[in-house]
PDB file of C-alpha atoms and ligand atoms in Angstrom:
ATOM      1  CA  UNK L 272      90.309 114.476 137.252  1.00  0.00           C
ATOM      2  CA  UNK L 273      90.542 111.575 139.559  1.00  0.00           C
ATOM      3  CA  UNK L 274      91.256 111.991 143.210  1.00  0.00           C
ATOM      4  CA  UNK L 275      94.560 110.468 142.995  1.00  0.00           C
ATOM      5  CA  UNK L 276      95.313 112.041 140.014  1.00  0.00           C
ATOM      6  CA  UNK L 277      99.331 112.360 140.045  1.00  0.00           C
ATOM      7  CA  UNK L 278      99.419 110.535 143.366  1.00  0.00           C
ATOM      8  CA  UNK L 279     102.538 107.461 143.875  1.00  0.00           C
ATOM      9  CA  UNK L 280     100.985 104.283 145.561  1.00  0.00           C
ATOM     10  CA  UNK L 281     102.169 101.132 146.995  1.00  0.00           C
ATOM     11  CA  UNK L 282      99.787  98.354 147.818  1.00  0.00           C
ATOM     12  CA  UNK L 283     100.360  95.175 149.623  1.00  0.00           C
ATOM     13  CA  UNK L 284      98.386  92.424 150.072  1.00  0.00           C
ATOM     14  CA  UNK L 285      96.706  91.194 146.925  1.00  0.00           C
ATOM     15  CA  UNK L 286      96.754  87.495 146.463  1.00  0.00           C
ATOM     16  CA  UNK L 287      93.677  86.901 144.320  1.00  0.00           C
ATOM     17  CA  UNK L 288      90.989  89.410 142.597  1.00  0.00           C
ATOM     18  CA  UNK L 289      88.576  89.127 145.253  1.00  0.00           C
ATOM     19  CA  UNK L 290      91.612  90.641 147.649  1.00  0.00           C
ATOM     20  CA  UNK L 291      90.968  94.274 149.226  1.00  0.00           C
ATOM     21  CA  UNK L 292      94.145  95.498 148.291  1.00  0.00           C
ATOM     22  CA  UNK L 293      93.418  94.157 144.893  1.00  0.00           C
ATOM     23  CA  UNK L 294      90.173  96.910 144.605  1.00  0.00           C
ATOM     24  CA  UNK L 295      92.109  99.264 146.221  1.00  0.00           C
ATOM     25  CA  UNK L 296      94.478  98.842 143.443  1.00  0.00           C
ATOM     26  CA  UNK L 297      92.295  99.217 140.627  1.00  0.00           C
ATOM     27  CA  UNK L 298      90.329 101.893 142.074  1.00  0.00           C
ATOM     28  CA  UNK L 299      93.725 103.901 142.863  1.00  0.00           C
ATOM     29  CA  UNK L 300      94.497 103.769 139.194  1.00  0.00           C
ATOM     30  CA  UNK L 301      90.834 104.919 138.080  1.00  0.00           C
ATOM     31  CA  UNK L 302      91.654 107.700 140.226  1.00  0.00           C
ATOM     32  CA  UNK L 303      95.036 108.711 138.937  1.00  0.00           C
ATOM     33  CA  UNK L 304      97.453 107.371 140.582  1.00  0.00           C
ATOM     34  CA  UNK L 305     100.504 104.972 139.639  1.00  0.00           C
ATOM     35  CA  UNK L 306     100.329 101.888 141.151  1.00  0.00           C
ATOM     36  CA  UNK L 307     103.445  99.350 142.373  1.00  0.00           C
ATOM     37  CA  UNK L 308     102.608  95.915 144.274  1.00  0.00           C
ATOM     38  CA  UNK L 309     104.165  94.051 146.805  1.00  0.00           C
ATOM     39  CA  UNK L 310     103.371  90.385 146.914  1.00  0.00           C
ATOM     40  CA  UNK L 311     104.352  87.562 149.137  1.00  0.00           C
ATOM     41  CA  UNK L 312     104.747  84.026 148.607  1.00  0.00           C
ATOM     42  CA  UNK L 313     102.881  82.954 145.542  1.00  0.00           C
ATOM     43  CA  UNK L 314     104.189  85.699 143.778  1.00  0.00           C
ATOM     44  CA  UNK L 315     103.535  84.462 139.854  1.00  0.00           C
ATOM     45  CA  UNK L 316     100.238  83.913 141.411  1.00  0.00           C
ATOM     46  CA  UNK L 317     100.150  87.792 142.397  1.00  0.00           C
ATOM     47  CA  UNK L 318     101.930  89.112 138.876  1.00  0.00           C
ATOM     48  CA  UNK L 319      98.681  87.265 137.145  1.00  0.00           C
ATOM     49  CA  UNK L 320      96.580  88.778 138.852  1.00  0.00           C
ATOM     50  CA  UNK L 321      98.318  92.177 138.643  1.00  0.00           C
ATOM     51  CA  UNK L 322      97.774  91.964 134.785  1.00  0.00           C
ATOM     52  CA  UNK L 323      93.996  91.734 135.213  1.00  0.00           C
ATOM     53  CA  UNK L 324      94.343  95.607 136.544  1.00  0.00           C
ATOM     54  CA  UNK L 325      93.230  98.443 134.127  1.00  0.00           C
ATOM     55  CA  UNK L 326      97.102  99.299 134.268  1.00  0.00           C
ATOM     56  CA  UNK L 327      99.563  96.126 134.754  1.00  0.00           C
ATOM     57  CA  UNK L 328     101.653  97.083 138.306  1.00  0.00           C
ATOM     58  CA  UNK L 329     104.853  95.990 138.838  1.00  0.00           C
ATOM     59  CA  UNK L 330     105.478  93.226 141.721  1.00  0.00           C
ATOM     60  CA  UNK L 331     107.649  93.339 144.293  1.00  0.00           C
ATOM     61  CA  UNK L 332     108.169  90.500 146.706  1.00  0.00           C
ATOM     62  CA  UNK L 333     107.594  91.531 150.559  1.00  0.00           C
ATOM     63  CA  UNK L 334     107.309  88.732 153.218  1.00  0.00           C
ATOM     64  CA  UNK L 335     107.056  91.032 156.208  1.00  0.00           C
ATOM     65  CA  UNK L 336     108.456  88.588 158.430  1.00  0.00           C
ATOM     66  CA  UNK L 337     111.910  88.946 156.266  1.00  0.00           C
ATOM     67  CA  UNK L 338     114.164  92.083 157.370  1.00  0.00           C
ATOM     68  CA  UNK L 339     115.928  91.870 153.599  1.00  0.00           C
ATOM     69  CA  UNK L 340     112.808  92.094 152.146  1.00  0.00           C
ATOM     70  CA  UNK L 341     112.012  94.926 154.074  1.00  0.00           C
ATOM     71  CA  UNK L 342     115.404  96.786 154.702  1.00  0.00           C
ATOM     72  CA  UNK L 343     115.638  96.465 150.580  1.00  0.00           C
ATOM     73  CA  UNK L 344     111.713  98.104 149.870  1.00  0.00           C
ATOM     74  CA  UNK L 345     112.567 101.289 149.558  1.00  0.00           C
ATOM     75  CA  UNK L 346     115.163 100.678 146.858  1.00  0.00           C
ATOM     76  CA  UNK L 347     113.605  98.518 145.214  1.00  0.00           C
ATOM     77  CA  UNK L 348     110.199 100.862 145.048  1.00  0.00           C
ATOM     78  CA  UNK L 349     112.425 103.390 143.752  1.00  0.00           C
ATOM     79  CA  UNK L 350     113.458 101.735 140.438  1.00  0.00           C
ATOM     80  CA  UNK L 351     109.414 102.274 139.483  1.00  0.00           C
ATOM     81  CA  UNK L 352     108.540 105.473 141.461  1.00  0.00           C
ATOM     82  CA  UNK L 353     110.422 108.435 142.583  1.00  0.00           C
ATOM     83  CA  UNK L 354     108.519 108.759 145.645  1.00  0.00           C
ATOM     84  CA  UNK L 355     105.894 107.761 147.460  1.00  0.00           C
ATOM     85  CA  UNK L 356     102.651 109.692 148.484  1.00  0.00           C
ATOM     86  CA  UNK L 357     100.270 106.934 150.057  1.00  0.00           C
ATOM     87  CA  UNK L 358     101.478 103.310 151.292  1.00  0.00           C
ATOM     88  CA  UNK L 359      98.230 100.481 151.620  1.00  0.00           C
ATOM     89  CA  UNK L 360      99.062  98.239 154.615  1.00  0.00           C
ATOM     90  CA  UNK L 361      96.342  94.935 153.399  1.00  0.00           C
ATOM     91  CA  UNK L 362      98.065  92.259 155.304  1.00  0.00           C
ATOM     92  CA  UNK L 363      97.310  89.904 158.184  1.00  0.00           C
ATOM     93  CA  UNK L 364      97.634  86.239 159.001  1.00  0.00           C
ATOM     94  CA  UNK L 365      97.540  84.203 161.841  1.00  0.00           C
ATOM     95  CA  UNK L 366      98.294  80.519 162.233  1.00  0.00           C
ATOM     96  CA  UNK L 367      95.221  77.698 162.622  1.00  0.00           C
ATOM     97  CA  UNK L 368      95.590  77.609 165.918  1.00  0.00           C
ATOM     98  CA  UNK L 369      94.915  80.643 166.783  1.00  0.00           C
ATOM     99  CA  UNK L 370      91.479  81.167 164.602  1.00  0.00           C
ATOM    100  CA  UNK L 371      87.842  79.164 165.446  1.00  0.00           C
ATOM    101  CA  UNK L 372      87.650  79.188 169.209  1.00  0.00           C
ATOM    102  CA  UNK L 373      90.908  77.559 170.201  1.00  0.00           C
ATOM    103  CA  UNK L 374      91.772  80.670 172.290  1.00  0.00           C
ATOM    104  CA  UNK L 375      92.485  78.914 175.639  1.00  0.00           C
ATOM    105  CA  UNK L 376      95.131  76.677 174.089  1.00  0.00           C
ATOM    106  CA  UNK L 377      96.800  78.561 171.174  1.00  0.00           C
ATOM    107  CA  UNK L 378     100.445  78.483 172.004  1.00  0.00           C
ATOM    108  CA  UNK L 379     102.042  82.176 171.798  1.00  0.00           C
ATOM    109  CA  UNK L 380     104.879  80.762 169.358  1.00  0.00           C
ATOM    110  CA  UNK L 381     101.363  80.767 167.160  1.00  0.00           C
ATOM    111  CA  UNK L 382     100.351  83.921 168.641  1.00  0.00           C
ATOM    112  CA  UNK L 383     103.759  85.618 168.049  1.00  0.00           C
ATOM    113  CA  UNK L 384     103.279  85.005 164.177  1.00  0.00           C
ATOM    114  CA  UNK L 385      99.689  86.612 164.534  1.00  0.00           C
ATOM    115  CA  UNK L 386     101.097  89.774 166.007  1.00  0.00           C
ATOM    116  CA  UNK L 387     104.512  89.474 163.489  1.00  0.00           C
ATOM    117  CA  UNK L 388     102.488  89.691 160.587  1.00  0.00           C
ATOM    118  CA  UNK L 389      99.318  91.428 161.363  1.00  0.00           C
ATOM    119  CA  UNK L 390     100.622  93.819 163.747  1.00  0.00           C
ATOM    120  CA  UNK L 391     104.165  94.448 163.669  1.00  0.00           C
ATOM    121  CA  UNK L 392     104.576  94.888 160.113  1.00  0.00           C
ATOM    122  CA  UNK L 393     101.885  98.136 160.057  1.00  0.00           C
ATOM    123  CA  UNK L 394     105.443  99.791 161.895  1.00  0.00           C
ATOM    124  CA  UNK L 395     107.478  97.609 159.582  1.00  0.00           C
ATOM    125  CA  UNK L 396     106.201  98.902 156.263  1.00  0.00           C
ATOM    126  CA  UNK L 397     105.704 102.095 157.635  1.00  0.00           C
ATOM    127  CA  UNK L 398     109.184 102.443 158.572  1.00  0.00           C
ATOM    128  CA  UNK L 399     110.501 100.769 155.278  1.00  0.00           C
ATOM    129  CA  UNK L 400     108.649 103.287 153.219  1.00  0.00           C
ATOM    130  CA  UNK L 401     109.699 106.303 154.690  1.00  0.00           C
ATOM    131  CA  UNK L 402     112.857 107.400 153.224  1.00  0.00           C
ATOM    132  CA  UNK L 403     110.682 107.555 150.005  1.00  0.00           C
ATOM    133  CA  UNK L 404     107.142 108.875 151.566  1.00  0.00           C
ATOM    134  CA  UNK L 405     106.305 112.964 150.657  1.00  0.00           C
ATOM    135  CA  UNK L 406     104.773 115.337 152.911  1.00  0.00           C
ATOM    136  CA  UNK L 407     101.285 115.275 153.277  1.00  0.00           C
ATOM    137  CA  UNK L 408     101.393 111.823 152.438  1.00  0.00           C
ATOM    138  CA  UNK L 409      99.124 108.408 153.511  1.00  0.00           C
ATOM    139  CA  UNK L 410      99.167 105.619 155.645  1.00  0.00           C
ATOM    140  CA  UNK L 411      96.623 103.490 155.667  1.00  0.00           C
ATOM    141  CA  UNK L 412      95.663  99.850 156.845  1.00  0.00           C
ATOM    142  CA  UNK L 413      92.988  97.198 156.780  1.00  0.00           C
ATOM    143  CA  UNK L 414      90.940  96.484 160.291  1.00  0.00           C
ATOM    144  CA  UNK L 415      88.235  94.474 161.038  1.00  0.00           C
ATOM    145  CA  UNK L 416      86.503  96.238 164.499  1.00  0.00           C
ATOM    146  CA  UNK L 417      88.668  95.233 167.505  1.00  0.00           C
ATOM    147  CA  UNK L 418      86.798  96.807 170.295  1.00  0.00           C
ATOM    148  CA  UNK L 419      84.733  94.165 171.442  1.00  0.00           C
ATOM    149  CA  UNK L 420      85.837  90.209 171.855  1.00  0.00           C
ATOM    150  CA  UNK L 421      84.047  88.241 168.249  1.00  0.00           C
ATOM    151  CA  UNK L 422      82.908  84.315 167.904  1.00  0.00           C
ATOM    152  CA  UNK L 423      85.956  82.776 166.159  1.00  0.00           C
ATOM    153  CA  UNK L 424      88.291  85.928 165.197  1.00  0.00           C
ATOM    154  CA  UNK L 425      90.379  85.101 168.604  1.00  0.00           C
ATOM    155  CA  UNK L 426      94.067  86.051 168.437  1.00  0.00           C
ATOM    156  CA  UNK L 427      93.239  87.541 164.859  1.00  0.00           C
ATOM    157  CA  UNK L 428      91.182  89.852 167.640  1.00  0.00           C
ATOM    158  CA  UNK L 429      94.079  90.675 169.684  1.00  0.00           C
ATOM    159  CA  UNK L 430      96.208  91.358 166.871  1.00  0.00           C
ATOM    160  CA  UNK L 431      93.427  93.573 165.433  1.00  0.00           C
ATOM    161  CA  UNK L 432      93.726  95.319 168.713  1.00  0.00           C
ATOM    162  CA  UNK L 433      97.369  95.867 167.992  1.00  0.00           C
ATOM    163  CA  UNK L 434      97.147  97.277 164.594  1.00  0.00           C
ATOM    164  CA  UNK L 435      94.468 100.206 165.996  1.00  0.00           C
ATOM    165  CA  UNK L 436      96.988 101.016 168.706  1.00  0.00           C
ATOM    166  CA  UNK L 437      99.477 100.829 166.560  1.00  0.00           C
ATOM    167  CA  UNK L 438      98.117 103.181 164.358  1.00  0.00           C
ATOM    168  CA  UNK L 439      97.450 105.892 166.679  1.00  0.00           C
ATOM    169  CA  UNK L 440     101.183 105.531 167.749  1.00  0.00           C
ATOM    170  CA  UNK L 441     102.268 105.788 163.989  1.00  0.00           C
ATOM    171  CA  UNK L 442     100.065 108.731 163.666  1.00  0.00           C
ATOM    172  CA  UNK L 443     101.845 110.472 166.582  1.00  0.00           C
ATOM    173  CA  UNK L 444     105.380 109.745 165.381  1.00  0.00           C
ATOM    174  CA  UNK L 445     105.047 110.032 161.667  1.00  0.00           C
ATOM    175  CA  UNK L 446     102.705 113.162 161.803  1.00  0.00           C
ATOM    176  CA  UNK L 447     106.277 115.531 161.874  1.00  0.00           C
ATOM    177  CA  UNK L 448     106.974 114.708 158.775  1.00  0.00           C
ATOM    178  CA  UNK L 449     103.260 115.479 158.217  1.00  0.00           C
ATOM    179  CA  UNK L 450     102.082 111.582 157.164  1.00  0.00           C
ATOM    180  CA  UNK L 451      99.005 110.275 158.255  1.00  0.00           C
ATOM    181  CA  UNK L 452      98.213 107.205 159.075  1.00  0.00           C
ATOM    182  CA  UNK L 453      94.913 105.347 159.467  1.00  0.00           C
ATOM    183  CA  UNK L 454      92.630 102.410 159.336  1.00  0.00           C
ATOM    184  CA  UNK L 455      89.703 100.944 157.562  1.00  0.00           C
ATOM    185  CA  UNK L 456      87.087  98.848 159.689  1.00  0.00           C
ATOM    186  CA  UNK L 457      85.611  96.447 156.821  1.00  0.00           C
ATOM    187  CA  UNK L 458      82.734  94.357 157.849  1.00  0.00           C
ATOM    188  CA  UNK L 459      83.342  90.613 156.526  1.00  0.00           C
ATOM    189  CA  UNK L 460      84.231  89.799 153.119  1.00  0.00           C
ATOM    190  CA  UNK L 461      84.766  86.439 150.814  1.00  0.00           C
ATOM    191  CA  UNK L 462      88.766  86.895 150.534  1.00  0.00           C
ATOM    192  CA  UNK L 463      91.355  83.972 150.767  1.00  0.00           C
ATOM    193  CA  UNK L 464      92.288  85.383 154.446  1.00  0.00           C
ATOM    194  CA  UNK L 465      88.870  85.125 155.724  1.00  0.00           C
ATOM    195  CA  UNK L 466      87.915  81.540 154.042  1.00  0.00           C
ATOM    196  CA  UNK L 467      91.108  80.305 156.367  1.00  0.00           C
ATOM    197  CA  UNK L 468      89.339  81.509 159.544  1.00  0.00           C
ATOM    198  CA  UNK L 469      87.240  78.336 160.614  1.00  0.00           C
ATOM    199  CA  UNK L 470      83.791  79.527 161.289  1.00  0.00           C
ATOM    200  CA  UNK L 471      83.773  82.598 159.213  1.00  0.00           C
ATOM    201  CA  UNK L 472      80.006  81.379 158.197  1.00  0.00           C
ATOM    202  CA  UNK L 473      79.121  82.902 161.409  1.00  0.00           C
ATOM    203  CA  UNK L 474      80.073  86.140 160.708  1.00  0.00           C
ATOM    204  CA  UNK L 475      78.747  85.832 156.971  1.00  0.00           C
ATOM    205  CA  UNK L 476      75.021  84.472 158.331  1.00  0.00           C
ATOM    206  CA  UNK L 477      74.699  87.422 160.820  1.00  0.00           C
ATOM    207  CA  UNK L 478      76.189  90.810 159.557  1.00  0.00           C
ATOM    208  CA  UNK L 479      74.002  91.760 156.268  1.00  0.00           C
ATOM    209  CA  UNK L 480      70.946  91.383 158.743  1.00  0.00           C
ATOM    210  CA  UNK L 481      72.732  93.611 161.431  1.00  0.00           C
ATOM    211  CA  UNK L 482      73.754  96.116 158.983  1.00  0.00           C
ATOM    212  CA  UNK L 483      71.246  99.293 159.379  1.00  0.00           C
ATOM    213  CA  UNK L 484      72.883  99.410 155.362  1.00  0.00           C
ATOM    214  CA  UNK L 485      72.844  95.937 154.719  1.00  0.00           C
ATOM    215  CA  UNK L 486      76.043  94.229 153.675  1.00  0.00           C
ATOM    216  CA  UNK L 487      77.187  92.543 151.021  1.00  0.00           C
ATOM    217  CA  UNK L 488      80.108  89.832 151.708  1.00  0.00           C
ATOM    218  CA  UNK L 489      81.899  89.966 148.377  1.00  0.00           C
ATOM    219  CA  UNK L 490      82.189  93.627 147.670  1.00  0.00           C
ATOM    220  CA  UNK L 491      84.904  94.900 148.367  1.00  0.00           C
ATOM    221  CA  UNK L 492      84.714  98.531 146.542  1.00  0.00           C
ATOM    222  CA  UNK L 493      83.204 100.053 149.382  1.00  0.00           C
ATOM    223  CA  UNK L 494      85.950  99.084 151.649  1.00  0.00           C
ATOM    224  CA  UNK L 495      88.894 100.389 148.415  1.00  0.00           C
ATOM    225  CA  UNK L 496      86.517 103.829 148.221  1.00  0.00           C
ATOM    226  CA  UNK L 497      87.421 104.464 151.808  1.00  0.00           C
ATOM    227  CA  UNK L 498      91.512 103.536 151.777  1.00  0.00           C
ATOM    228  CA  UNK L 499      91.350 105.666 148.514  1.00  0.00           C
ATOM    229  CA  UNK L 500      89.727 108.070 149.998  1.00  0.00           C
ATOM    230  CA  UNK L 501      92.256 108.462 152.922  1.00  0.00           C
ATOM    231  CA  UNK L 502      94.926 108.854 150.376  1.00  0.00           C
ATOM    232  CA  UNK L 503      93.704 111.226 148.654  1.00  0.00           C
ATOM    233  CA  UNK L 504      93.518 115.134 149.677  1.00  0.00           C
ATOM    234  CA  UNK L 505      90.292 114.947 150.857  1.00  0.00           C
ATOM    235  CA  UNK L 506      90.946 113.851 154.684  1.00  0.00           C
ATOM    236  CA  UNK L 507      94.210 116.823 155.135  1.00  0.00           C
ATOM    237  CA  UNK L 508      93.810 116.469 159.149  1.00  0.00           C
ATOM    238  CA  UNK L 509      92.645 113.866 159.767  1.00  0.00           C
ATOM    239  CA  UNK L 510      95.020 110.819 161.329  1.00  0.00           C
ATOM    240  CA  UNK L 511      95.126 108.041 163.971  1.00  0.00           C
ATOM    241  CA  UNK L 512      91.613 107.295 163.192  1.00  0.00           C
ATOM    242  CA  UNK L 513      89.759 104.607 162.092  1.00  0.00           C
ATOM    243  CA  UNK L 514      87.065 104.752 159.644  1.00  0.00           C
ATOM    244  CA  UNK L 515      84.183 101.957 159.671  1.00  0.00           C
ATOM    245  CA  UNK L 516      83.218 100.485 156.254  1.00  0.00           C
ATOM    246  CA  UNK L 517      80.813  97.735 157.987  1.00  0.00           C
ATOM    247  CA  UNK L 518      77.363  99.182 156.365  1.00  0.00           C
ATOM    248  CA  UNK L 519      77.146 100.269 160.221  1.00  0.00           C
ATOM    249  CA  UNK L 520      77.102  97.699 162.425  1.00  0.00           C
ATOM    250  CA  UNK L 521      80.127  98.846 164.827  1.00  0.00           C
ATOM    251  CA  UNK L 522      77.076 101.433 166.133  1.00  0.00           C
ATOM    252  CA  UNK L 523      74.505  98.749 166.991  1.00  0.00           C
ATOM    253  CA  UNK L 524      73.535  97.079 169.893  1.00  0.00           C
ATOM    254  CA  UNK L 525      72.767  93.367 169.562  1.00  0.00           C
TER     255      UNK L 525
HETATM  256  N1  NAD W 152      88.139  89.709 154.514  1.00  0.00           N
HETATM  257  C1  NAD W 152      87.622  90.259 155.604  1.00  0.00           C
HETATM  258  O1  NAD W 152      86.528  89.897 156.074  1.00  0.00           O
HETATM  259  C2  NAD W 152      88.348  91.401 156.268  1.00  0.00           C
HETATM  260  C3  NAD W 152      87.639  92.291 157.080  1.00  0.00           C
HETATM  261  C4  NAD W 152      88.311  93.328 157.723  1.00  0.00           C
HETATM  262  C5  NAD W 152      89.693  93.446 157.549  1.00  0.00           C
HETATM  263  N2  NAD W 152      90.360  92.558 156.748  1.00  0.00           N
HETATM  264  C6  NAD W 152      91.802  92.728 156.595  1.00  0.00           C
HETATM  265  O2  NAD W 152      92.101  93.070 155.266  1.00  0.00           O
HETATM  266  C7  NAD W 152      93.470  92.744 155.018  1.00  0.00           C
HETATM  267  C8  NAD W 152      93.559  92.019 153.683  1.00  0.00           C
HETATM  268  O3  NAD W 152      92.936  90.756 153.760  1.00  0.00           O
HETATM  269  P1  NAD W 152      91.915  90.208 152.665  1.00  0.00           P
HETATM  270  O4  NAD W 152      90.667  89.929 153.366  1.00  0.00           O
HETATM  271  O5  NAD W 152      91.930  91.057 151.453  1.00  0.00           O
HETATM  272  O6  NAD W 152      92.527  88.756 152.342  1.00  0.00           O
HETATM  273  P2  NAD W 152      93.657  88.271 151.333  1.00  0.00           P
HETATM  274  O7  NAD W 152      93.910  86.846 151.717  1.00  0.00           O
HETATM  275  O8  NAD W 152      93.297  88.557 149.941  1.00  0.00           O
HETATM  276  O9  NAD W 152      94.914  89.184 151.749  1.00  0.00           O
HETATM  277  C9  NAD W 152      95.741  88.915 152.844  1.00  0.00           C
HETATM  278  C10 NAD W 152      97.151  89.210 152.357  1.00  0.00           C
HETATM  279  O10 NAD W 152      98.110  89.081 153.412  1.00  0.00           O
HETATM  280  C11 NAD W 152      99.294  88.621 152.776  1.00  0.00           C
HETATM  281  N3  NAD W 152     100.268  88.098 153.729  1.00  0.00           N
HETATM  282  C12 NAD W 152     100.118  87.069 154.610  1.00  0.00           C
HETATM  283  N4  NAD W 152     101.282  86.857 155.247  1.00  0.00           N
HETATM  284  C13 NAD W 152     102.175  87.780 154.776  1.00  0.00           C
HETATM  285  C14 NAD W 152     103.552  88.059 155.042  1.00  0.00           C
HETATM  286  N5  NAD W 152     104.266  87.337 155.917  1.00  0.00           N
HETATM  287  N6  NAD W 152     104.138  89.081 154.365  1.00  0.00           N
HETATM  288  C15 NAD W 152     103.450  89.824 153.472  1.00  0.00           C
HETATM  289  N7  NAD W 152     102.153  89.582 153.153  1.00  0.00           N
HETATM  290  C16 NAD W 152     101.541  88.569 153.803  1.00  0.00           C
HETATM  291  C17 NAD W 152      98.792  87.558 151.814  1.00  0.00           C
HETATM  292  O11 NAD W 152      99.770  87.253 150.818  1.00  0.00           O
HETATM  293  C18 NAD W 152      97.579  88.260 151.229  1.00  0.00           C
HETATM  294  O12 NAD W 152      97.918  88.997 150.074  1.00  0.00           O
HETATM  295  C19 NAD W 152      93.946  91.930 156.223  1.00  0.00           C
HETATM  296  O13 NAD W 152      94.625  92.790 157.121  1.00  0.00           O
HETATM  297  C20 NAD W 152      92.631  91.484 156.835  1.00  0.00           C
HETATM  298  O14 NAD W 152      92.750  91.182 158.214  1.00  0.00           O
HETATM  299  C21 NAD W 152      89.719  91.560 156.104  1.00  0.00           C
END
């Protein structure tokens, strides 16, 4: 029996089949669990790439900038699943200008958007999903290590920094109705959301040699093991944390 065996999922975030939330996904369903998508934008894009899992998953259309789109999830989650027991947060974005070392100069209309989408929305979706989520249900979002300042990640940084606060918050308001929330540090991988960061290749060139584990950049089932994981009964007290899946390099020295 899997460890999501019976469990009621929604994931955001995939745009292409090298996405995390797309391995989440898949590895959700290998574990049990019914699966529904959110997608944004491209959407025939993400219903394509929804048929490629072992078990095609409805779509839903989410921009999390959109307040109908969000006021309207819960409803519309509930024509496919009478309840929800674990809610995959996969979703950041911040504008060019605020990526690849422009952090003097990025304008905070820019910087606003980062936070909007990166941020915010963890409380957003949270929030939308509630009327549906069970007790002793999961949060659980996507981080890349915000405690120290990286080349190139810049506001991406700060709005990292958000989310993990964030979190913690989320954990101490939604742990009443006994959901817990937390995140998942991945080390870099080749998605569509890191390719748009200019001068990614410098986090690519240096982590697998960090690594005390190594590292490989386009694996993302490591990463999906650990948001499954979280979901799952397996982690019953544990919330407001953060989990690193960066084949250890958070607990290195340079
Ligand atoms: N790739 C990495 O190196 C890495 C490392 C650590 C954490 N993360 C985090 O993982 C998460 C998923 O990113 P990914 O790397 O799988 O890339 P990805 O490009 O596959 O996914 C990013 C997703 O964000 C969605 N998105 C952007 N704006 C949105 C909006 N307004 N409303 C709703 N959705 C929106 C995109 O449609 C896309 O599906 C992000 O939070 C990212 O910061 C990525």
């Amino acid at each position: 029996m899997g460890i999501l065996e019976g469990k009621r999922i929604l994931v955001t975030g995939v745009l292409t089949d090298a996405s995390i939330a797309f391995s989440v996904a898949k590895l959700a369903q290998e574990e049990g669990a019914t699966v529904v998508l959110t997608g944004f934008g491209r959407l025939s894009l993400v219903e394509r790439i929804a048929k490629r899992l072992p078990e095609p998953a409805p779509v839903l259309e989410l921009d999390v900038q959109n307040t109908d789109h969000l006021d309207t999830l819960a409803d519309r989650v509930g024509e496919h699943l009478d309840g929800l027991d674990g809610v995959v947060h996969s979703i950041g974005f911040a504008p060019q200008t605020a990526l690849g070392g422009n952090f003097l100069n990025t304008p905070w209309d820019d910087v606003a958007t980062a936070l909007q989408v990166s941020t915010y929305s963890f409380k957003s979706l949270a929030v939308a999903c509630l009327p549906l989520m069970k007790e002793g249900g999961a949060v659980v979002g996507l981080d890349f290590d915000a405690s120290k300042a990286w080349p190139v990640y810049d506001w991406m940084g700060v709005a990292k920094a958000g989310l993990e606060s964030c979190s913690r918050y989320l954990a101490r308001d939604l742990g009443k109705h006994n959901i817990r929330v937390n995140l998942v540090a991945a080390g870099p991988l080749r998605t569509m959301a890191a390719k748009s960061i200019p001068g990614f290749q410098e986090f690519e060139d240096s982590w697998p040699e960090k690594a005390p584990l190594g590292w490989d950049l386009a694996d993302t089932l490591p990463t999906a093991k650990a948001c499954v994981a979280l979901m799952s009964d397996w982690f019953p007290a544990t919330t407001g944390e953060i989990v690193h899946v960066d084949g250890g390099v958070h607990a290195i020295g340079s």
